[in-house]
Amino acid sequence: MNQNNNLEKKYKTVKSSKVTISELMLPSNTNFSGKIHGGYILSLMDQIAFACASKFSGSYCVTASVDTVDFLNPIEIGELVTMKASVNYVGNSSMVIGIRVTSENIQNGKVKPCNSSYFTMVAKDSEGKNALVPRLILSNQEEIRRFCEALHRKETKKENKNIKKTFDYTSSESIKKIELMDIKIDL
C-alpha cells in the first residue's frame, strides 16, 4: 500500500460506534412459559448489531455470524430491556459487535444482566461487495481488552474449523467416547 492510501484511511473511535436501545417487554413477546422469547431478544440484538456496525462503517451491513449467545437470566413481561452495543474489533470489511442486554423491573428499579453476545457484521457497498471499514482507535484498557479477546475468539474459531476438517468421527477412539456417554449406535 502506498503512502497516499495510508493518508486516506479513516479512523474512528469505539465511542463513535456506541448504540443503546430500550424497549418495554409486552405479553405478545412471550414463549410458552410466560417469559420473553429468546428468539425475540435475538432479533433485537441483530437490529442493534446492524445499527452499530452501520453507524461505525457508514455502510449497509449484514450479519455474518453470531458467536456464543449467553442467556443469563429470563426476562419478564413489563420489564424494560436495554441493549448496549459497540464495535470491539475491525478487520478489512468485518466488525465484531459486542452486545450486552439488561432488564429493569420498572416498579422496583432492580436491574439484572440477561444476555451477552458477539455479532460479526460485514459492510457492503452499493453493489453488494464487501466494503472497507474505518480503522479503530482504542482509547482505554477496556477497549484494548475487548479487541484482544475478539482477536483471540477469531483465531480460536479458525483453529476449530481446521480441527473439524481433520476430525475422524469414525475412529475407534471417537466411538469409545460416544459409548462411554451411554449412547447407542445403531447403523
C-alpha positions as a LaTeX table, in Angstrom:
\begin{tabular}{lrrr}
\hline
Residue & $x$ (\AA) & $y$ (\AA) & $z$ (\AA) \\
\hline
Met1 & 0.00 & 0.00 & 0.00 \\
Asn2 & 1.48 & 3.36 & $-0.97$ \\
Gln3 & 1.76 & 6.39 & 1.29 \\
Asn4 & $-1.23$ & 8.16 & $-0.34$ \\
Asn5 & $-3.56$ & 5.27 & 0.54 \\
Asn6 & $-2.39$ & 5.45 & 4.16 \\
Leu7 & $-3.27$ & 9.14 & 4.28 \\
Glu8 & $-6.80$ & 8.37 & 3.05 \\
Lys9 & $-7.52$ & 5.79 & 5.75 \\
Lys10 & $-10.30$ & 6.72 & 8.11 \\
Tyr11 & $-10.01$ & 6.14 & 11.84 \\
Lys12 & $-12.93$ & 6.14 & 14.27 \\
Thr13 & $-13.21$ & 5.64 & 17.99 \\
Val14 & $-15.11$ & 2.84 & 19.70 \\
Lys15 & $-17.22$ & 5.57 & 21.32 \\
Ser16 & $-18.42$ & 6.70 & 17.87 \\
Ser17 & $-19.94$ & 3.24 & 17.33 \\
Lys18 & $-21.95$ & 3.01 & 20.54 \\
Val19 & $-25.71$ & 2.44 & 20.28 \\
Thr20 & $-28.23$ & 1.93 & 23.07 \\
Ile21 & $-31.87$ & 0.88 & 22.68 \\
Ser22 & $-34.55$ & 0.23 & 25.27 \\
Glu23 & $-37.89$ & $-1.49$ & 24.85 \\
Leu24 & $-40.69$ & $-2.42$ & 27.21 \\
Met25 & $-41.42$ & $-6.16$ & 27.06 \\
Leu26 & $-45.01$ & $-6.98$ & 26.13 \\
Pro27 & $-47.12$ & $-10.15$ & 26.55 \\
Ser28 & $-47.05$ & $-10.65$ & 22.76 \\
Asn29 & $-43.31$ & $-11.40$ & 23.01 \\
Thr30 & $-43.57$ & $-14.35$ & 25.42 \\
Asn31 & $-42.82$ & $-18.02$ & 25.00 \\
Phe32 & $-44.92$ & $-20.89$ & 26.36 \\
Ser33 & $-43.54$ & $-20.45$ & 29.88 \\
Gly34 & $-44.56$ & $-16.80$ & 30.09 \\
Lys35 & $-41.02$ & $-15.41$ & 29.75 \\
Ile36 & $-39.84$ & $-13.20$ & 26.91 \\
His37 & $-38.97$ & $-15.41$ & 23.94 \\
Gly38 & $-35.24$ & $-15.79$ & 23.34 \\
Gly39 & $-35.82$ & $-15.52$ & 19.60 \\
Tyr40 & $-37.39$ & $-12.10$ & 20.05 \\
Ile41 & $-34.36$ & $-10.94$ & 22.04 \\
Leu42 & $-32.04$ & $-12.33$ & 19.33 \\
Ser43 & $-33.98$ & $-10.35$ & 16.74 \\
Leu44 & $-33.49$ & $-7.14$ & 18.75 \\
Met45 & $-29.79$ & $-8.00$ & 19.17 \\
Asp46 & $-29.45$ & $-8.39$ & 15.41 \\
Gln47 & $-31.08$ & $-4.97$ & 14.92 \\
Ile48 & $-28.72$ & $-3.21$ & 17.33 \\
Ala49 & $-25.71$ & $-5.00$ & 15.81 \\
Phe50 & $-26.80$ & $-3.71$ & 12.38 \\
Ala51 & $-27.28$ & $-0.17$ & 13.73 \\
Cys52 & $-23.90$ & $-0.19$ & 15.49 \\
Ala53 & $-21.97$ & $-1.60$ & 12.51 \\
Ser54 & $-23.70$ & 0.69 & 10.01 \\
Lys55 & $-23.12$ & 3.74 & 12.20 \\
Phe56 & $-19.42$ & 2.91 & 12.53 \\
Ser57 & $-18.79$ & 1.90 & 8.91 \\
Gly58 & $-21.14$ & 4.30 & 7.13 \\
Ser59 & $-22.27$ & 1.32 & 5.03 \\
Tyr60 & $-25.11$ & $-1.16$ & 4.82 \\
Cys61 & $-24.10$ & $-4.19$ & 6.90 \\
Val62 & $-25.11$ & $-7.83$ & 7.03 \\
Thr63 & $-24.78$ & $-10.41$ & 9.80 \\
Ala64 & $-22.01$ & $-12.91$ & 9.04 \\
Ser65 & $-22.08$ & $-14.87$ & 12.30 \\
Val66 & $-23.26$ & $-14.86$ & 15.87 \\
Asp67 & $-20.82$ & $-16.15$ & 18.45 \\
Thr68 & $-22.00$ & $-17.58$ & 21.74 \\
Val69 & $-25.21$ & $-16.07$ & 22.96 \\
Asp70 & $-25.28$ & $-16.47$ & 26.72 \\
Phe71 & $-28.79$ & $-16.36$ & 28.22 \\
Leu72 & $-28.04$ & $-15.40$ & 31.82 \\
Asn73 & $-31.47$ & $-14.57$ & 33.30 \\
Pro74 & $-35.05$ & $-14.74$ & 32.00 \\
Ile75 & $-36.83$ & $-11.53$ & 31.04 \\
Glu76 & $-40.30$ & $-10.91$ & 32.43 \\
Ile77 & $-43.32$ & $-9.18$ & 30.89 \\
Gly78 & $-43.30$ & $-5.49$ & 31.79 \\
Glu79 & $-39.53$ & $-5.22$ & 32.24 \\
Leu80 & $-37.59$ & $-2.55$ & 30.38 \\
Val81 & $-34.89$ & $-4.20$ & 28.29 \\
Thr82 & $-31.82$ & $-2.15$ & 27.43 \\
Met83 & $-29.25$ & $-3.24$ & 24.87 \\
Lys84 & $-25.84$ & $-1.63$ & 24.50 \\
Ala85 & $-23.61$ & $-2.31$ & 21.52 \\
Ser86 & $-20.18$ & $-1.17$ & 20.40 \\
Val87 & $-17.52$ & $-2.22$ & 17.92 \\
Asn88 & $-14.95$ & $-4.43$ & 19.64 \\
Tyr89 & $-12.82$ & $-5.37$ & 16.61 \\
Val90 & $-12.44$ & $-4.45$ & 12.95 \\
Gly91 & $-11.00$ & $-6.38$ & 10.03 \\
Asn92 & $-10.97$ & $-5.17$ & 6.42 \\
Ser93 & $-14.74$ & $-5.27$ & 5.91 \\
Ser94 & $-15.89$ & $-7.04$ & 9.07 \\
Met95 & $-16.60$ & $-5.78$ & 12.56 \\
Val96 & $-17.24$ & $-7.67$ & 15.78 \\
Ile97 & $-20.03$ & $-6.00$ & 17.71 \\
Gly98 & $-20.24$ & $-6.69$ & 21.43 \\
Ile99 & $-23.78$ & $-6.57$ & 22.85 \\
Arg100 & $-24.93$ & $-6.52$ & 26.47 \\
Val101 & $-28.57$ & $-6.90$ & 27.44 \\
Thr102 & $-30.05$ & $-5.95$ & 30.80 \\
Ser103 & $-33.61$ & $-5.79$ & 32.04 \\
Glu104 & $-35.05$ & $-3.50$ & 34.65 \\
Asn105 & $-38.11$ & $-4.08$ & 36.78 \\
Ile106 & $-39.61$ & $-0.61$ & 36.39 \\
Gln107 & $-41.62$ & $-0.95$ & 39.62 \\
Asn108 & $-38.70$ & $-1.60$ & 41.97 \\
Gly109 & $-35.73$ & $-0.46$ & 39.83 \\
Lys110 & $-33.89$ & $-3.81$ & 40.06 \\
Val111 & $-31.58$ & $-4.32$ & 37.07 \\
Lys112 & $-30.27$ & $-7.74$ & 36.05 \\
Pro113 & $-27.92$ & $-8.92$ & 33.28 \\
Cys114 & $-29.80$ & $-11.04$ & 30.73 \\
Asn115 & $-27.72$ & $-11.72$ & 27.64 \\
Ser116 & $-24.39$ & $-11.04$ & 26.01 \\
Ser117 & $-23.15$ & $-11.89$ & 22.57 \\
Tyr118 & $-20.79$ & $-11.04$ & 19.73 \\
Phe119 & $-22.12$ & $-10.46$ & 16.23 \\
Thr120 & $-19.78$ & $-10.36$ & 13.26 \\
Met121 & $-21.09$ & $-7.86$ & 10.74 \\
Val122 & $-19.78$ & $-7.21$ & 7.22 \\
Ala123 & $-20.00$ & $-3.85$ & 5.46 \\
Lys124 & $-21.33$ & $-3.87$ & 1.89 \\
Asp125 & $-21.12$ & $-1.31$ & $-0.89$ \\
Ser126 & $-23.96$ & $-0.34$ & $-3.25$ \\
Glu127 & $-23.14$ & $-3.33$ & $-5.49$ \\
Gly128 & $-23.26$ & $-5.81$ & $-2.61$ \\
Lys129 & $-19.49$ & $-6.28$ & $-2.47$ \\
Asn130 & $-17.52$ & $-6.10$ & 0.75 \\
Ala131 & $-16.64$ & $-2.51$ & 1.67 \\
Leu132 & $-13.64$ & $-1.37$ & 3.67 \\
Val133 & $-14.42$ & $-0.19$ & 7.19 \\
Pro134 & $-12.65$ & 2.55 & 9.15 \\
Arg135 & $-9.73$ & 1.54 & 11.32 \\
Leu136 & $-10.31$ & 1.53 & 15.06 \\
Ile137 & $-8.92$ & 3.92 & 17.65 \\
Leu138 & $-8.63$ & 2.18 & 21.03 \\
Ser139 & $-8.84$ & 4.79 & 23.79 \\
Asn140 & $-8.57$ & 2.84 & 27.05 \\
Gln141 & $-7.57$ & $-0.50$ & 28.59 \\
Glu142 & $-11.13$ & $-1.89$ & 28.40 \\
Glu143 & $-11.26$ & $-1.27$ & 24.64 \\
Ile144 & $-7.84$ & $-2.91$ & 24.21 \\
Arg145 & $-9.02$ & $-5.93$ & 26.25 \\
Arg146 & $-12.19$ & $-6.30$ & 24.14 \\
Phe147 & $-10.21$ & $-6.01$ & 20.90 \\
Cys148 & $-7.70$ & $-8.66$ & 22.05 \\
Glu149 & $-10.47$ & $-11.00$ & 23.23 \\
Ala150 & $-12.22$ & $-10.66$ & 19.85 \\
Leu151 & $-8.94$ & $-11.39$ & 18.07 \\
His152 & $-8.44$ & $-14.46$ & 20.28 \\
Arg153 & $-12.01$ & $-15.71$ & 19.54 \\
Lys154 & $-11.38$ & $-15.22$ & 15.82 \\
Glu155 & $-8.12$ & $-17.20$ & 15.95 \\
Thr156 & $-9.73$ & $-19.97$ & 18.06 \\
Lys157 & $-12.64$ & $-20.19$ & 15.62 \\
Lys158 & $-10.21$ & $-20.65$ & 12.73 \\
Glu159 & $-8.33$ & $-23.39$ & 14.65 \\
Asn160 & $-11.62$ & $-25.18$ & 15.43 \\
Lys161 & $-12.59$ & $-25.15$ & 11.74 \\
Asn162 & $-9.28$ & $-26.83$ & 10.89 \\
Ile163 & $-9.82$ & $-29.45$ & 13.61 \\
Lys164 & $-13.33$ & $-30.22$ & 12.28 \\
Lys165 & $-11.91$ & $-30.81$ & 8.80 \\
Thr166 & $-9.46$ & $-33.41$ & 10.08 \\
Phe167 & $-11.52$ & $-34.95$ & 12.90 \\
Asp168 & $-12.28$ & $-38.64$ & 12.34 \\
Tyr169 & $-15.64$ & $-39.33$ & 13.98 \\
Thr170 & $-15.46$ & $-42.98$ & 12.82 \\
Ser171 & $-12.23$ & $-43.77$ & 14.69 \\
Ser172 & $-12.33$ & $-46.34$ & 17.46 \\
Glu173 & $-11.38$ & $-43.59$ & 19.94 \\
Ser174 & $-14.40$ & $-41.50$ & 18.94 \\
Ile175 & $-16.73$ & $-44.49$ & 19.11 \\
Lys176 & $-15.44$ & $-45.36$ & 22.61 \\
Lys177 & $-16.11$ & $-41.78$ & 23.80 \\
Ile178 & $-19.66$ & $-41.99$ & 22.48 \\
Glu179 & $-20.27$ & $-45.34$ & 24.15 \\
Leu180 & $-18.88$ & $-44.05$ & 27.48 \\
Met181 & $-21.65$ & $-41.44$ & 27.39 \\
Asp182 & $-24.24$ & $-44.23$ & 27.40 \\
Ile183 & $-25.25$ & $-43.53$ & 23.78 \\
Lys184 & $-26.08$ & $-46.43$ & 21.47 \\
Ile185 & $-25.01$ & $-46.52$ & 17.84 \\
Asp186 & $-27.42$ & $-48.45$ & 15.63 \\
Leu187 & $-26.27$ & $-48.31$ & 12.00 \\
\hline
\end{tabular}
